[in-house]
Coordinates of C-alpha atoms in Angstrom, one line a residue:
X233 CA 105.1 80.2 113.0
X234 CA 108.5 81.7 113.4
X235 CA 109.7 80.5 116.5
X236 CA 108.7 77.0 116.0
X237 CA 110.2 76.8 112.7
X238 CA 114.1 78.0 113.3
X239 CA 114.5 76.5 116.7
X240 CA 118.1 75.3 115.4
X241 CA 118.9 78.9 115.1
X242 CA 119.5 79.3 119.0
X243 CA 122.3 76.2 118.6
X244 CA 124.6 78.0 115.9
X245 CA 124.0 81.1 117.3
X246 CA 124.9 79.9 121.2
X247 CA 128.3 78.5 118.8
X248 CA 128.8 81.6 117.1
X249 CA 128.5 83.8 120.5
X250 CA 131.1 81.4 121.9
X251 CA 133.6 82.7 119.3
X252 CA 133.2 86.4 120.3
X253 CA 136.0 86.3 123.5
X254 CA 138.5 88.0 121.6
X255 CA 138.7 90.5 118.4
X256 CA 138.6 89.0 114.9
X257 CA 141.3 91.7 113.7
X258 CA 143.9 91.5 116.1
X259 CA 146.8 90.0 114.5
X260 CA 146.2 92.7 111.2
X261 CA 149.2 94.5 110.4
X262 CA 149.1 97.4 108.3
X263 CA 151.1 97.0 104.8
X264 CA 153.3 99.8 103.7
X265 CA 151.2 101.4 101.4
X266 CA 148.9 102.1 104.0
X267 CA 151.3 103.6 106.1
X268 CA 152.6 105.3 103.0
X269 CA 149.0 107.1 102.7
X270 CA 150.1 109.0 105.8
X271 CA 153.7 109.9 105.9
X272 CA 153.1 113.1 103.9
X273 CA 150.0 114.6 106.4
X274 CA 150.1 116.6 109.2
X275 CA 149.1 115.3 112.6
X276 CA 145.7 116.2 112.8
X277 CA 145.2 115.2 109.0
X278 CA 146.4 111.7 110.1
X279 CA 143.2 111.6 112.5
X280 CA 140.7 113.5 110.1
X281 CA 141.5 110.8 107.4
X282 CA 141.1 107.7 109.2
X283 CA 138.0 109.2 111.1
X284 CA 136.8 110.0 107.0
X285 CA 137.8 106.1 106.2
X286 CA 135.5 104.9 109.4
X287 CA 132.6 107.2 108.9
X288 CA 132.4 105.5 104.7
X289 CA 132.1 102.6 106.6
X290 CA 129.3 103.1 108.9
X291 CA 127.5 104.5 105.7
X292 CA 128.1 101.1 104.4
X293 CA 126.4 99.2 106.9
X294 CA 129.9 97.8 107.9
X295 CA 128.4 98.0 111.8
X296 CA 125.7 95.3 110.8
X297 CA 127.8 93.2 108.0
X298 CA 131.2 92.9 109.2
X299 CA 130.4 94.7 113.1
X300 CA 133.6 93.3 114.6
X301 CA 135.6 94.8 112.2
X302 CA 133.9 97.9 112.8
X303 CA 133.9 97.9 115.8
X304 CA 137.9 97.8 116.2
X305 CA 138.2 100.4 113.4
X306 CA 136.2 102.5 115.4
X307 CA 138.4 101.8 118.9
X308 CA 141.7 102.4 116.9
X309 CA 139.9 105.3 115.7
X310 CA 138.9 106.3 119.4
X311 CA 142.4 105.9 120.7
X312 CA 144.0 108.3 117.3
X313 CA 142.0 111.0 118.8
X314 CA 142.7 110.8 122.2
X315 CA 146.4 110.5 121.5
X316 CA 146.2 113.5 119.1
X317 CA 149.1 116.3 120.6
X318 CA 150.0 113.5 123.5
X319 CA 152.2 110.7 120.9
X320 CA 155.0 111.3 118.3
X321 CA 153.6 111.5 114.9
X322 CA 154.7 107.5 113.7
X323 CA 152.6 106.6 116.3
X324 CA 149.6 107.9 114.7
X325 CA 150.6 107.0 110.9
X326 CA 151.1 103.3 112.7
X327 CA 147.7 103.8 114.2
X328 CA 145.9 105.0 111.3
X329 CA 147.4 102.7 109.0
X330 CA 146.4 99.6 110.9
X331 CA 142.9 101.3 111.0
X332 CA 142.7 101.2 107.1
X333 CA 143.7 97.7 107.1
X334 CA 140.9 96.6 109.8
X335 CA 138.7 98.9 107.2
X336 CA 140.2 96.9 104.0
X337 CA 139.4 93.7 105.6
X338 CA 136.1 94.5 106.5
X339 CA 134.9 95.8 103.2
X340 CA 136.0 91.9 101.7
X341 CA 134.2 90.3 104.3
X342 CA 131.1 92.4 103.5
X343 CA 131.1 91.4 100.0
X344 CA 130.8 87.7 101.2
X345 CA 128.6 88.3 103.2
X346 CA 126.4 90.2 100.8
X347 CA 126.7 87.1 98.2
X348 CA 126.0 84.7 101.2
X349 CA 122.7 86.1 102.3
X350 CA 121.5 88.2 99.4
X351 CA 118.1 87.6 99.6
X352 CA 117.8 87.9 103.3
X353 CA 119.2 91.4 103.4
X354 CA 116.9 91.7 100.7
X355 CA 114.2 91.2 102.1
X356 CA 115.7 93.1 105.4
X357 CA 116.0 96.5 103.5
X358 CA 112.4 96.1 102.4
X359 CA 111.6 95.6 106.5
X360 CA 113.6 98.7 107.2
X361 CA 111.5 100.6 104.5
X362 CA 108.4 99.5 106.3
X363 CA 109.5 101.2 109.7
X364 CA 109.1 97.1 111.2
X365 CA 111.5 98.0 113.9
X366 CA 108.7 100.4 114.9
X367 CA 105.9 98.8 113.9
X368 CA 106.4 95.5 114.8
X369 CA 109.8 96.0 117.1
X370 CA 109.7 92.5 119.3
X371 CA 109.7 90.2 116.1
X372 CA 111.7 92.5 114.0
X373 CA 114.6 92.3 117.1
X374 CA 114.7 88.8 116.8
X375 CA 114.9 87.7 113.4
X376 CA 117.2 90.8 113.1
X377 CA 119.0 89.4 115.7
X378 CA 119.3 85.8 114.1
X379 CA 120.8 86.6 111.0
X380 CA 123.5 88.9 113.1
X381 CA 124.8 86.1 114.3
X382 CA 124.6 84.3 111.2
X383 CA 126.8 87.1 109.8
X384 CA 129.0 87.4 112.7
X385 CA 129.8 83.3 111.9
X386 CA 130.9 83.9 108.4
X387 CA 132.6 87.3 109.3
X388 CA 134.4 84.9 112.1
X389 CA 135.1 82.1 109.0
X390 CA 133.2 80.0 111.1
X391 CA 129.6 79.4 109.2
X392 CA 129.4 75.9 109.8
X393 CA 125.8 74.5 108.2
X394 CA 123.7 77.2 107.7
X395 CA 121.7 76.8 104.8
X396 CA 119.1 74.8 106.6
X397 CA 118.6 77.9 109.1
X398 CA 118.8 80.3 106.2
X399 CA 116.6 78.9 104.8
X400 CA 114.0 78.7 107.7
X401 CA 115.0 82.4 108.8
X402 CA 114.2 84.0 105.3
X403 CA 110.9 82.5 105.1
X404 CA 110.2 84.0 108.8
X405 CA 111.3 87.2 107.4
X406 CA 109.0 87.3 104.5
X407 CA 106.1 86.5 106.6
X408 CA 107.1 89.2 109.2
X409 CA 107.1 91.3 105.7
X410 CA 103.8 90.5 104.9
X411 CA 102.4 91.1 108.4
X412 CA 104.6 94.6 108.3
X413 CA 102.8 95.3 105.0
X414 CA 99.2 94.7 106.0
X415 CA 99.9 96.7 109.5
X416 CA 100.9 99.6 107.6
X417 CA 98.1 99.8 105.4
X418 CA 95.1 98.7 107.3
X419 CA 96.4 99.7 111.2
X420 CA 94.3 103.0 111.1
X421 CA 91.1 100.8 109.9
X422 CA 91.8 98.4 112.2
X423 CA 91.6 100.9 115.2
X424 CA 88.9 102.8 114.0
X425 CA 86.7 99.1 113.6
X426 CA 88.1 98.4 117.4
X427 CA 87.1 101.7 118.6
X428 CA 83.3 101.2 117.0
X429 CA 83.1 97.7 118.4
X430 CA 83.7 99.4 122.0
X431 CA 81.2 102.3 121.0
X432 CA 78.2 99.4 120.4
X433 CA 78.8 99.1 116.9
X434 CA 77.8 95.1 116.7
X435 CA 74.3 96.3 118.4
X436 CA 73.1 99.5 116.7
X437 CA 74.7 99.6 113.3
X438 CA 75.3 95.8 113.0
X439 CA 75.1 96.0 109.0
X440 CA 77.0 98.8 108.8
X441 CA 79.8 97.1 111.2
X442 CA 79.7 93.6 109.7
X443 CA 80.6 95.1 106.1
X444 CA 83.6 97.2 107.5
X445 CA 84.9 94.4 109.0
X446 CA 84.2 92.4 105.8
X447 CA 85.8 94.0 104.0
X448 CA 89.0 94.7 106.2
X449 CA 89.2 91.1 106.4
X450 CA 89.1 91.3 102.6
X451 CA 91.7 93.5 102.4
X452 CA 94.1 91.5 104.8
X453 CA 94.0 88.5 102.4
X454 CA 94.7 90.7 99.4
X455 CA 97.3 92.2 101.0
X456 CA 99.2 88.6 101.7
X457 CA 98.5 87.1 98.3
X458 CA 101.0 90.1 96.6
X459 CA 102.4 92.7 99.2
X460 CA 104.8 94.1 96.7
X461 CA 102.2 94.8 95.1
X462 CA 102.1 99.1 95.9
X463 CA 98.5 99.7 93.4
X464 CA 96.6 97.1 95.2
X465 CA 97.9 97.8 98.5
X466 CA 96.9 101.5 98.4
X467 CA 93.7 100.7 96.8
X468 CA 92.8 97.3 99.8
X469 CA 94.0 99.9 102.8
X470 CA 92.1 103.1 101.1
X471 CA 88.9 100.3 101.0
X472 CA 89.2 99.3 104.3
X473 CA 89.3 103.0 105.8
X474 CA 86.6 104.1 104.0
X475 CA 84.7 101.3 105.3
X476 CA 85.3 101.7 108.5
X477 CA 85.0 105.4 108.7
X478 CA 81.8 104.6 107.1
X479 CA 80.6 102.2 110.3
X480 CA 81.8 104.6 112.8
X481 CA 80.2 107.8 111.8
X482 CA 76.6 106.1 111.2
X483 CA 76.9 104.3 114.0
X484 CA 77.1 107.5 115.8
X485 CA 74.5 109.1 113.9
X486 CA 72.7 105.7 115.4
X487 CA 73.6 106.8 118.6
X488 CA 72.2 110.5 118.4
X489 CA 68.7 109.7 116.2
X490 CA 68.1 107.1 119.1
X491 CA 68.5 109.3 122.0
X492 CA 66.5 112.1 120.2
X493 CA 63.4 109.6 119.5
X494 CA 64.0 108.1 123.6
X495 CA 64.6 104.8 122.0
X496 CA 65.4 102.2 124.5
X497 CA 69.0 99.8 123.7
X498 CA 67.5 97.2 125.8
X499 CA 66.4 94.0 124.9
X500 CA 64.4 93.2 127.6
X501 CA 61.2 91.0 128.0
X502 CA 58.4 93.2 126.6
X503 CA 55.2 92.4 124.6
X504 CA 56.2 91.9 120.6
X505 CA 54.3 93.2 118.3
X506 CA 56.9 93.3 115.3
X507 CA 54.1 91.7 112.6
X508 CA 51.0 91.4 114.5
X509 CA 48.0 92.1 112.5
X510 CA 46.4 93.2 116.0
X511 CA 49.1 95.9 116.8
X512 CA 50.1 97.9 113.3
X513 CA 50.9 94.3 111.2
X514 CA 53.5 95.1 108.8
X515 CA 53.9 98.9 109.5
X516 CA 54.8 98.3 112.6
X517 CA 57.7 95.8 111.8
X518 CA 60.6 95.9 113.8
X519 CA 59.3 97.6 116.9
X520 CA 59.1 96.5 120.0
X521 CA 57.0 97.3 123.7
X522 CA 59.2 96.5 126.5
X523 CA 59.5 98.0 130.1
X524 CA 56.5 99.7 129.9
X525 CA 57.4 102.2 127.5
X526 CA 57.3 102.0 123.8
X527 CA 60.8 101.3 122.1
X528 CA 62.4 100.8 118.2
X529 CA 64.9 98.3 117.5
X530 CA 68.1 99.9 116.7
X531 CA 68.6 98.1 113.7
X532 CA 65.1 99.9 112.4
X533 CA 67.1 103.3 113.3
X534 CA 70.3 102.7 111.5
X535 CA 68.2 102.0 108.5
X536 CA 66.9 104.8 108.5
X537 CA 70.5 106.5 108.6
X538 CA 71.1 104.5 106.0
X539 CA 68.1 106.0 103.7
X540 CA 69.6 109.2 104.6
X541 CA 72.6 109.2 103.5
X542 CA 71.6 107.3 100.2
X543 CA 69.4 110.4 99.4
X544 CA 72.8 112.5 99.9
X545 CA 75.0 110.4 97.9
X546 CA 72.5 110.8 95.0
X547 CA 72.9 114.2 95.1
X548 CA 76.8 114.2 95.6
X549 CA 77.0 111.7 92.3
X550 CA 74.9 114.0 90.3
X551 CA 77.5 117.0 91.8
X552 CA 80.2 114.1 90.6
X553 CA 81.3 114.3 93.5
X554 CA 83.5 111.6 95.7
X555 CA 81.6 109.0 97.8
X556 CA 81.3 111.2 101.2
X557 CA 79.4 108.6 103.3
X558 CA 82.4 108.2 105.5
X559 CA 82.0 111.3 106.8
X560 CA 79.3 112.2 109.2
X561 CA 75.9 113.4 108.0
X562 CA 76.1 116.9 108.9
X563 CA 79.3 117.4 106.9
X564 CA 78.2 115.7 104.1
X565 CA 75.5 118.1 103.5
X566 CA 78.2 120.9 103.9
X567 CA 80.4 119.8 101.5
X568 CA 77.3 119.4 99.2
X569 CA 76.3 122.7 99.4
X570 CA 79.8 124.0 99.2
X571 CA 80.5 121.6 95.7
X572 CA 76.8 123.4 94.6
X573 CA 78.1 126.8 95.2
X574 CA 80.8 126.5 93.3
X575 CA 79.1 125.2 90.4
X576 CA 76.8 128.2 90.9
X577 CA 78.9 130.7 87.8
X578 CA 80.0 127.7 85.8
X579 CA 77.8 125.7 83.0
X580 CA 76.0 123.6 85.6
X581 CA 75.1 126.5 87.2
X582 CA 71.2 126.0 85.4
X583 CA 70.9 122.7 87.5
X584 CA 71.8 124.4 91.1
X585 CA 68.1 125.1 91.8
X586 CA 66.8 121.6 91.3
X587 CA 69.7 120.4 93.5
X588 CA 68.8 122.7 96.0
X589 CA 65.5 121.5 95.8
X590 CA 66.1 117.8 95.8
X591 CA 68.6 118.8 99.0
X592 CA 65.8 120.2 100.3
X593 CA 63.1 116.9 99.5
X594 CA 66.0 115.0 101.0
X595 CA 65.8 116.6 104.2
X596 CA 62.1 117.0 104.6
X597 CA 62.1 112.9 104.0
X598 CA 64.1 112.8 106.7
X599 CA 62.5 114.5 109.0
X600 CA 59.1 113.1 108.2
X601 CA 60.5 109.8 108.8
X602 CA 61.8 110.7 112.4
X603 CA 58.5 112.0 112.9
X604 CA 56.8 108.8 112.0
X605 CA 58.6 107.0 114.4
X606 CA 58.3 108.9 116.7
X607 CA 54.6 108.7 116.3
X608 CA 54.5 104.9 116.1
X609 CA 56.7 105.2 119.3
X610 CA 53.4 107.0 121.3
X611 CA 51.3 104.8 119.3
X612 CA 52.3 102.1 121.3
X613 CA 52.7 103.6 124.6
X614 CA 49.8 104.3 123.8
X615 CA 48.8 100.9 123.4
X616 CA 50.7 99.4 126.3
X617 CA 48.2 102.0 128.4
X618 CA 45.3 100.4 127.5
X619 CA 46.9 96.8 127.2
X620 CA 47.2 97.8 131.0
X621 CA 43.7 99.0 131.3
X622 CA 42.3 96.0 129.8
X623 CA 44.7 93.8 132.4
X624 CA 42.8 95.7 135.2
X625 CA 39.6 95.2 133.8
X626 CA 40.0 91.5 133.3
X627 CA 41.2 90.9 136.9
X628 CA 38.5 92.4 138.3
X629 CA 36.2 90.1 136.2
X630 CA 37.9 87.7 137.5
X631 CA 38.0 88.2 141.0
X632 CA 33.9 88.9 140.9
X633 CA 33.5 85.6 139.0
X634 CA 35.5 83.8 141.7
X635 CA 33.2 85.4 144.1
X636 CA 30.0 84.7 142.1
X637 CA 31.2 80.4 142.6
X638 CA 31.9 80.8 145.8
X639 CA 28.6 82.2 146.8
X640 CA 26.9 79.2 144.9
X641 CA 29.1 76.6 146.5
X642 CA 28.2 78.0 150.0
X643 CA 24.6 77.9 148.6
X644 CA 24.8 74.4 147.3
X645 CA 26.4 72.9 151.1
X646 CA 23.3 74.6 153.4
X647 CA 20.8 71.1 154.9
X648 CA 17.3 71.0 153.1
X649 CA 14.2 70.3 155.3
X650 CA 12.8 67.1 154.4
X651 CA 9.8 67.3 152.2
X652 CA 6.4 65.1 153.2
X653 CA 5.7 61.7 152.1
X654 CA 2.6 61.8 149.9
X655 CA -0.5 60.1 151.5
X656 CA -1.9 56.3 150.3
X657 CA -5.1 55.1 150.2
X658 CA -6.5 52.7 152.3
X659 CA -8.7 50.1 150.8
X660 CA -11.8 48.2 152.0

């Protein structure tokens, strides 16, 4: 990372800072054709031109590539207007004119310093485009802050070795470029995939949620093969929201289908029957009896969310309409029957009544299927009551078989009376 890499950094910098006791433009004198370019102006004049001279500057970005320069410009400039009506008029000419010089000075130390580290400021206008102050304003400060003082070192004529940092610091800056980048275009996916994973999404839309986060990780790696690339950014971050919108608002159509069907999130220890030939075999895949009560996995429900919306987005493709599946169900059935009233005076206006009608089909499928499950869900409390009756039944066998061997072993220990001997004859 960063940090690891331009550790030499702090070393010419802790140099450069040591450099900064006194001013860099103190021992400019002013030439006399600047002073010349303020003998013929009024007082006031004087001031108004120089503080015209210093604002240029600023506009420059003379504060950031030559900043002591500046910095004295702006303190002579400072102490012109507080001496305005106070000192004889040669002593704001001097003033001024000296100001102009600092100025001149400046402006040829910028244009070094412009050649010197071209691609860096490069790359640090593209950074300011992409708001990475805000967006990313701890990493932005430093490396900001490192090639400052990099500048301040040349502006000082005091550079020393830099390359090998430059070269270190502009690589740190085009991967804080890339990260600025992918921030901008996937940060409002990336909180809307963070607030489903907090709403459950892993749990009841869990196909849903793995494919928005698919393809935001998709997007993130498209992103940092070519980030100058504006098409296929817009297109990866556009992606990635619609995905994720997507997630959230069936996993909270999830969320409402299971509470009106009293499905149970629980996974507790409950008697399976998801496949038993016994219990409803294949048509009754996927649910589960647990607790006592019957319950459907939520993966079964989002499914059928799912099967809803893809009878909708049939309908909205015939319309040729946009894909409206990251919006939540209720509004994309509004904004089908809004597309279909519109179409109702135009050419397509023939078709309206089938749409209507397979709208309608739609929505009766629907509802028939939450009925179904909600009649497989008494079908098995149902079953659980007499899985329970059955239980009771059995023990009670039970305990009157127990009793049955008892009785026989208490039998089987009682003392016999001893049977006769058979008589023998005597003989002769």
């Amino acid at each position: 990372m960063y940090f690891s890499r331009i550790f030499s950094i702090s070393l010419v910098s802790t140099a450069l800072l040591a450099g900064c006791a006194a001013p860099v433009s103190t021992n400019i004198q002013p030439s006399a054709a600047h002073v010349a370019k303020y003998n013929d102006l009024s007082d006031i004049n004087v001031v108004a031109a120089l503080e015209k001279n210093v604002k240029e500057a600023r506009a420059a970005d003379m504060s950031f590539l030559a900043p002591h320069y500046f910095k004295e410009a702006a303190q002579v400039l400072s102490e012109s207007q507080s001496q305005l009506g106070n000192k004889p008029r040669e002593v704001l000419v001097k003033n001024a004119a000296r100001g102009d010089a600092i100025l001149e000075k400046g402006r040829a130390v910028m244009a070094i310093v412009k050649y010197r580290f071209a691609q860096e400021l490069e790359v640090k206008a593209r950074l300011d485009a992409l708001d990475t102050a805000k967006v990313l304003p701890k990493d932005y400060e430093k490396i900001i802050g490192d090639l400052s003082h990099m500048i301040e070192g040349v502006e000082r004529e005091q550079p020393g070795n830099i390359d090998k940092d430059k070269e270190a610091l502009l690589k740190a800056m085009q991967e804080l470029e890339v990260r600025a980048v992918q921030e901008g275009a996937l940060h409002e996916a990336e909180a809307i995939n963070a607030a489903s994973k907090k709403n459950n999404a892993e749990k009841q839309a869990p196909v849903t949620f793995a494919d928005a986060q698919r393809v935001y990780l998709e997007a993130k790696k498209q992103i940092a093969a070519a980030p100058h690339d504006e098409k296929l950014v817009q297109r990866q971050s556009a992606q990635a929201l619609f995905a994720a919108r997507h997630a959230s608002q069936v996993n909270e159509r999830v969320a409402q289908l299971s509470q009106q069907l009293n499905v149970s999130s629980s996974g507790g220890a409950g008697v399976s029957v998801a496949g038993a030939a016994g219990a409803g075999g294949g048509a009754m895949a996927g649910l589960q009896l647990g607790g006592g009560s019957g319950s459907v996995e939520k993966a079964t429900v989002e499914k059928i969310v799912l099967q809803e919306e893809d009878r909708l987005f049939t309908i909205s493709t015939a319309l040729d309409m946009k894909d409206l599946r990251d919006l939540p169900l209720d509004k994309q059935v509004a904004e089908i029957k809004h597309a279909a009233e519109e179409m109702a005076g135009s050419s397509k206006g023939a078709a309206i009544h089938d749409l209507e009608a397979r709208l309608k089909a739609a929505n009766d499928a629907t509802q028939q299927a939450t009925a179904q499950l909600a009649a497989k869900d008494k079908q098995l409390k149902d079953q659980v009551a007499q899985l329970a009756d059955k239980d009771a039944l059995i023990g009670a066998l039970n305990d009157k078989l127990v009793k049955q061997e008892s009785a026989k072993k208490q039998v089987a220990k009682k003392p016999q009376a001893a049977k006769p001997k058979p008589a023998t004859s005597q003989s002769n």
